[in-house]
């Protein structure tokens, strides 16, 4: 009797709600891309497609799933956050990675940024210093079948020498210095993107470019501050 | 009566000490803003106790002998366990997550309530005694105030030797001692049982293994997540808990040039109250600080010969190490935090050329008479641009007067070096330039542009102000330095043009336009000050809030940005004070004022009682806050000065209260005393800063004497109005006393946050003036025979 109830009523209900849930997340993802990302000027097709595909809700703690597609960063534990969707998209666009690019990410966190990059670049290497976070991200990326992403638990300061040079490097944890090994592991003409700001307070992005011996930076102001203009 | 007075003294000491300890604990596990929360919680306890007394006056009075010691035992038990409860997984809140997860707001409220309990029970015991012995209120209030003063001193002494998590238990013992002192001979079973429970609970708490857990977003929490991170050293002090952490991946290179290709040595990090404070400079690096030569701060050593250098707020000594590596013959360094200072001493003990001074930088500048080739301030703000966290902290070292003092301490060819991390939107760099520009104008420098060099790195802006004009040669050397280090010149003495740079490009070029506006005509500059969404005008000693940039008109924008999930730390400090004020206004109103309406108040003197007791409640805290600021500056020791001025004020008030016993209290007295206080405060608001700055250089014993006199006079007077008012009511209409106490409590509650808001918006001088006027108005309520 019990099994028939499960088979006839509960199971279909669970399947339906799961399917509905997925559909709902897809809709939220589409909205996120249109209203949060495209509307703010991110137009790179590869980036937009990747952002549409990656199920962000699976990269946030279960308690925050309903807020996964909100226009905000979210806590993932260990004093770390998953960046606001727009920041992820903007950083990805700035990196200008292509289908043949090799990209290094410093600070895997939840693995979301690596997942987005995996849809664009040929190979993504990502390094996380906090073991618990790194292992969780590794498992998550494997479960979700991101085959071109490799995760290493190590000190990001050293980069990943064995796979250098990189076409692009994304540093997702703000630091008071830019490690020289990372600059060395950047290809000539390559780009490094670094956010400057505290966990919930990403304020600006720094783009570091390498041309021969000359290293230059470009400070990219974020749209977040546009409304902060006083009326005269 | 003696035993009651002693018990009142003990519970008052315990309450104040517990308040200071909770402030210390919350500064460690969260951020220092919660100090305001604790002051408010404590005062709310007093206000709510007043209301409770109003409602249950008769029952409480009837059973005073039993309830009074009972409350003291309960307070002791609560003091020993509330921190443990608030530290549990289910209750512990994280202030950063409040903006992201509503559950944490609930936890904050729960914490608020848990901390409120011991203050409520302790205050109820005191309030009952005020009512019971209303005719002898002067002596009771004396015990209350003197006990509070001594409690402050006890807390500071304990903080010096005991770790924060162990402090509540020790303070609980003081409260329990009060219970035993007042234990009646005919104690009932209930009282005996509670006393027994307290004897069991306190030793049991000693064996509960708990460690305070700071927010996961605090610097120390993140650092402890690094591989093999360990806390190697811990030292408690009234300035906070200093911890030294080591990890094989901790490196030090603050804003180093992108041209640096060497290695970064692994070092130990120093934290104060869980916040990043610096690195311990390894012995091998003290004379060969090649990394620091790759930062903008090393420019003065590249373009000038510096023999005598003053390093202000040296922290763990990176700038001292930089000076040592350049063979400076005399290095004077100041540091106010005692625990950090001892680390500094340890690092540089073997260097004869290094002279360390344990004082606030500003106090040192005022009393020193030397001439320096270089005066260096630490890098301002923080790398993350969250300087708004310090919004309501006084920074006398960054006021226009401080820059005048620095200028006066410079040798003829001397230079001031001051840098800041780039923050977005830009605030610190603009404000620094505005201060420098004002300094040069006020010093009547003919060609100010020839006295300034400014350079930009990828993350910081550094300003160098020379007493004489920079030479052409120095300019060329500075250009060369920038080129080698991949820095960009921003302002160069030979040119009035603003360099937009080639190494570190800004997408938003308004920065350069704004720098130009800051250096243009007064009209243009003032127009820019008005138009810019943040306050960036130079700060003064009267309003020394360098990191408070928020405008009233901008608050709505900041709040709306919270909803989008960003910027919680940007300008959070001031916003939290405003938030606390509004919250306290409502919560205290709900707990203190609203219940009063449920009991009919039949009195001829309603308005008189309200205005008198609320006025003196409001103004006392205003005076206290102004005194803390002035004496901090005077003694150069923030925490000790705060404690000493609070304790001196309380003890002097206690004496005033004791004196009131001998006064024949009439309406005339209730009218006159507050008016006299008003006049004294009026005089103080104009004379106190002058007297203190004129005597700042005198010997310490004389300084202490001056401060006792200056605090004692108003303190003594401030102690009279409350007991005098209560005594008057006890003779005329005793039923009004609990209400009077509740009004007094409510306005004391809101006065803490309100005093800070007034100081930020209008300055300390006006705050003291407002206190004087408030006292005068309170006195005026008894000026006529009828309402």
mmCIF file of N, CA, C and O in Angstrom, chain B residues 405-450:
data_model
loop_
_atom_site.group_PDB
_atom_site.id
_atom_site.type_symbol
_atom_site.label_atom_id
_atom_site.label_comp_id
_atom_site.label_asym_id
_atom_site.label_seq_id
_atom_site.Cartn_x
_atom_site.Cartn_y
_atom_site.Cartn_z
ATOM 1 N N UNK B 405 51.059 71.250 13.116
ATOM 2 C CA UNK B 405 52.051 70.798 14.096
ATOM 3 C C UNK B 405 53.217 70.087 13.400
ATOM 4 O O UNK B 405 54.377 70.278 13.754
ATOM 5 N N UNK B 406 52.874 69.252 12.417
ATOM 6 C CA UNK B 406 53.934 68.529 11.684
ATOM 7 C C UNK B 406 54.837 69.519 10.963
ATOM 8 O O UNK B 406 56.062 69.402 10.995
ATOM 9 N N UNK B 407 54.225 70.479 10.315
ATOM 10 C CA UNK B 407 54.974 71.509 9.572
ATOM 11 C C UNK B 407 55.933 72.236 10.522
ATOM 12 O O UNK B 407 57.099 72.469 10.188
ATOM 13 N N UNK B 408 55.435 72.570 11.704
ATOM 14 C CA UNK B 408 56.259 73.296 12.682
ATOM 15 C C UNK B 408 57.408 72.440 13.213
ATOM 16 O O UNK B 408 58.383 72.982 13.736
ATOM 17 N N UNK B 409 57.275 71.133 13.133
ATOM 18 C CA UNK B 409 58.343 70.246 13.612
ATOM 19 C C UNK B 409 59.356 69.932 12.514
ATOM 20 O O UNK B 409 60.335 69.250 12.738
ATOM 21 N N UNK B 410 59.119 70.427 11.304
ATOM 22 C CA UNK B 410 60.030 70.131 10.194
ATOM 23 C C UNK B 410 61.254 71.033 10.237
ATOM 24 O O UNK B 410 61.161 72.215 10.596
ATOM 25 N N UNK B 411 62.409 70.473 9.854
ATOM 26 C CA UNK B 411 63.590 71.308 9.625
ATOM 27 C C UNK B 411 63.317 72.134 8.354
ATOM 28 O O UNK B 411 62.336 71.866 7.640
ATOM 29 N N UNK B 412 64.182 73.076 8.059
ATOM 30 C CA UNK B 412 63.925 73.984 6.916
ATOM 31 C C UNK B 412 63.725 73.235 5.594
ATOM 32 O O UNK B 412 62.951 73.653 4.750
ATOM 33 N N UNK B 413 64.470 72.140 5.435
ATOM 34 C CA UNK B 413 64.324 71.379 4.183
ATOM 35 C C UNK B 413 63.499 70.107 4.415
ATOM 36 O O UNK B 413 63.556 69.168 3.631
ATOM 37 N N UNK B 414 62.755 70.081 5.505
ATOM 38 C CA UNK B 414 62.022 68.860 5.888
ATOM 39 C C UNK B 414 60.803 68.571 5.016
ATOM 40 O O UNK B 414 60.286 69.441 4.317
ATOM 41 N N UNK B 415 60.340 67.326 5.119
ATOM 42 C CA UNK B 415 59.246 66.871 4.254
ATOM 43 C C UNK B 415 58.236 66.041 5.046
ATOM 44 O O UNK B 415 58.622 65.266 5.914
ATOM 45 N N UNK B 416 56.947 66.230 4.746
ATOM 46 C CA UNK B 416 55.903 65.366 5.319
ATOM 47 C C UNK B 416 55.543 64.322 4.264
ATOM 48 O O UNK B 416 55.332 64.680 3.093
ATOM 49 N N UNK B 417 55.496 63.071 4.666
ATOM 50 C CA UNK B 417 55.127 62.007 3.733
ATOM 51 C C UNK B 417 53.843 61.355 4.214
ATOM 52 O O UNK B 417 53.769 60.869 5.344
ATOM 53 N N UNK B 418 52.835 61.380 3.369
ATOM 54 C CA UNK B 418 51.549 60.778 3.748
ATOM 55 C C UNK B 418 50.919 60.100 2.530
ATOM 56 O O UNK B 418 50.851 60.693 1.452
ATOM 57 N N UNK B 419 50.535 58.853 2.710
ATOM 58 C CA UNK B 419 49.978 58.090 1.588
ATOM 59 C C UNK B 419 48.618 57.517 1.957
ATOM 60 O O UNK B 419 48.283 57.425 3.136
ATOM 61 N N UNK B 420 47.871 57.147 0.939
ATOM 62 C CA UNK B 420 46.596 56.466 1.221
ATOM 63 C C UNK B 420 46.340 55.416 0.162
ATOM 64 O O UNK B 420 46.764 55.551 -0.980
ATOM 65 N N UNK B 421 45.667 54.366 0.572
ATOM 66 C CA UNK B 421 45.217 53.379 -0.407
ATOM 67 C C UNK B 421 44.164 54.040 -1.274
ATOM 68 O O UNK B 421 43.382 54.860 -0.790
ATOM 69 N N UNK B 422 44.135 53.659 -2.546
ATOM 70 C CA UNK B 422 43.091 54.195 -3.426
ATOM 71 C C UNK B 422 41.762 53.584 -3.017
ATOM 72 O O UNK B 422 41.644 52.363 -2.921
ATOM 73 N N UNK B 423 40.787 54.424 -2.731
ATOM 74 C CA UNK B 423 39.456 53.915 -2.418
ATOM 75 C C UNK B 423 38.499 54.379 -3.515
ATOM 76 O O UNK B 423 38.718 55.408 -4.135
ATOM 77 N N UNK B 424 37.491 53.578 -3.758
ATOM 78 C CA UNK B 424 36.511 53.920 -4.794
ATOM 79 C C UNK B 424 35.127 53.863 -4.227
ATOM 80 O O UNK B 424 34.781 52.839 -3.658
ATOM 81 N N UNK B 425 34.361 54.918 -4.340
ATOM 82 C CA UNK B 425 34.677 56.223 -4.907
ATOM 83 C C UNK B 425 35.786 56.894 -4.092
ATOM 84 O O UNK B 425 35.871 56.664 -2.887
ATOM 85 N N UNK B 426 36.581 57.711 -4.775
ATOM 86 C CA UNK B 426 37.742 58.319 -4.124
ATOM 87 C C UNK B 426 37.293 59.287 -3.030
ATOM 88 O O UNK B 426 36.444 60.139 -3.251
ATOM 89 N N UNK B 427 37.812 59.112 -1.838
ATOM 90 C CA UNK B 427 37.508 60.028 -0.738
ATOM 91 C C UNK B 427 38.776 60.428 0.009
ATOM 92 O O UNK B 427 39.057 61.587 0.226
ATOM 93 N N UNK B 428 39.577 59.407 0.375
ATOM 94 C CA UNK B 428 40.748 59.697 1.199
ATOM 95 C C UNK B 428 41.780 60.559 0.477
ATOM 96 O O UNK B 428 42.338 61.492 1.056
ATOM 97 N N UNK B 429 42.042 60.248 -0.773
ATOM 98 C CA UNK B 429 43.055 61.007 -1.516
ATOM 99 C C UNK B 429 42.615 62.462 -1.669
ATOM 100 O O UNK B 429 43.417 63.393 -1.506
ATOM 101 N N UNK B 430 41.329 62.678 -1.939
ATOM 102 C CA UNK B 430 40.829 64.052 -2.089
ATOM 103 C C UNK B 430 40.954 64.799 -0.769
ATOM 104 O O UNK B 430 41.356 65.956 -0.722
ATOM 105 N N UNK B 431 40.565 64.113 0.308
ATOM 106 C CA UNK B 431 40.568 64.788 1.610
ATOM 107 C C UNK B 431 42.007 65.128 2.023
ATOM 108 O O UNK B 431 42.261 66.207 2.545
ATOM 109 N N UNK B 432 42.927 64.213 1.745
ATOM 110 C CA UNK B 432 44.335 64.480 2.083
ATOM 111 C C UNK B 432 44.855 65.689 1.317
ATOM 112 O O UNK B 432 45.514 66.561 1.880
ATOM 113 N N UNK B 433 44.547 65.709 0.029
ATOM 114 C CA UNK B 433 45.017 66.837 -0.787
ATOM 115 C C UNK B 433 44.375 68.137 -0.301
ATOM 116 O O UNK B 433 45.033 69.190 -0.262
ATOM 117 N N UNK B 434 43.106 68.055 0.079
ATOM 118 C CA UNK B 434 42.422 69.258 0.586
ATOM 119 C C UNK B 434 43.089 69.761 1.870
ATOM 120 O O UNK B 434 43.253 70.972 2.060
ATOM 121 N N UNK B 435 43.513 68.844 2.718
ATOM 122 C CA UNK B 435 44.197 69.234 3.961
ATOM 123 C C UNK B 435 45.537 69.885 3.624
ATOM 124 O O UNK B 435 45.888 70.952 4.150
ATOM 125 N N UNK B 436 46.290 69.258 2.712
ATOM 126 C CA UNK B 436 47.614 69.784 2.342
ATOM 127 C C UNK B 436 47.472 71.172 1.718
ATOM 128 O O UNK B 436 48.212 72.107 2.034
ATOM 129 N N UNK B 437 46.492 71.313 0.828
ATOM 130 C CA UNK B 437 46.255 72.596 0.168
ATOM 131 C C UNK B 437 45.917 73.673 1.207
ATOM 132 O O UNK B 437 46.456 74.785 1.153
ATOM 133 N N UNK B 438 45.059 73.330 2.184
ATOM 134 C CA UNK B 438 44.676 74.289 3.228
ATOM 135 C C UNK B 438 45.904 74.665 4.071
ATOM 136 O O UNK B 438 46.099 75.831 4.408
ATOM 137 N N UNK B 439 46.718 73.666 4.378
ATOM 138 C CA UNK B 439 47.924 73.914 5.182
ATOM 139 C C UNK B 439 48.818 74.945 4.489
ATOM 140 O O UNK B 439 49.250 75.938 5.112
ATOM 141 N N UNK B 440 49.064 74.712 3.205
ATOM 142 C CA UNK B 440 49.972 75.619 2.483
ATOM 143 C C UNK B 440 49.372 77.018 2.365
ATOM 144 O O UNK B 440 50.087 78.019 2.421
ATOM 145 N N UNK B 441 48.045 77.079 2.223
ATOM 146 C CA UNK B 441 47.378 78.401 2.160
ATOM 147 C C UNK B 441 47.529 79.105 3.503
ATOM 148 O O UNK B 441 47.863 80.295 3.562
ATOM 149 N N UNK B 442 47.254 78.364 4.578
ATOM 150 C CA UNK B 442 47.306 78.989 5.907
ATOM 151 C C UNK B 442 48.726 79.349 6.314
ATOM 152 O O UNK B 442 48.930 80.245 7.124
ATOM 153 N N UNK B 443 49.697 78.650 5.747
ATOM 154 C CA UNK B 443 51.107 78.997 6.019
ATOM 155 C C UNK B 443 51.576 80.116 5.079
ATOM 156 O O UNK B 443 52.755 80.463 5.080
ATOM 157 N N UNK B 444 50.653 80.588 4.275
ATOM 158 C CA UNK B 444 50.910 81.686 3.333
ATOM 159 C C UNK B 444 52.099 81.380 2.403
ATOM 160 O O UNK B 444 52.992 82.209 2.209
ATOM 161 N N UNK B 445 52.105 80.177 1.869
ATOM 162 C CA UNK B 445 53.149 79.777 0.918
ATOM 163 C C UNK B 445 52.833 80.407 -0.434
ATOM 164 O O UNK B 445 51.707 80.291 -0.931
ATOM 165 N N UNK B 446 53.842 81.033 -1.006
ATOM 166 C CA UNK B 446 53.616 81.811 -2.229
ATOM 167 C C UNK B 446 53.270 80.920 -3.429
ATOM 168 O O UNK B 446 52.342 81.198 -4.185
ATOM 169 N N UNK B 447 54.070 79.854 -3.617
ATOM 170 C CA UNK B 447 53.807 78.954 -4.744
ATOM 171 C C UNK B 447 53.572 77.541 -4.204
ATOM 172 O O UNK B 447 54.480 76.697 -4.215
ATOM 173 N N UNK B 448 52.377 77.276 -3.722
ATOM 174 C CA UNK B 448 52.105 75.970 -3.090
ATOM 175 C C UNK B 448 52.466 74.789 -3.989
ATOM 176 O O UNK B 448 52.938 73.764 -3.521
ATOM 177 N N UNK B 449 52.235 74.946 -5.295
ATOM 178 C CA UNK B 449 52.461 73.815 -6.213
ATOM 179 C C UNK B 449 53.929 73.369 -6.216
ATOM 180 O O UNK B 449 54.229 72.221 -6.573
ATOM 181 N N UNK B 450 54.824 74.277 -5.816
ATOM 182 C CA UNK B 450 56.250 73.909 -5.816
ATOM 183 C C UNK B 450 56.658 73.158 -4.543
ATOM 184 O O UNK B 450 57.802 72.761 -4.381
#
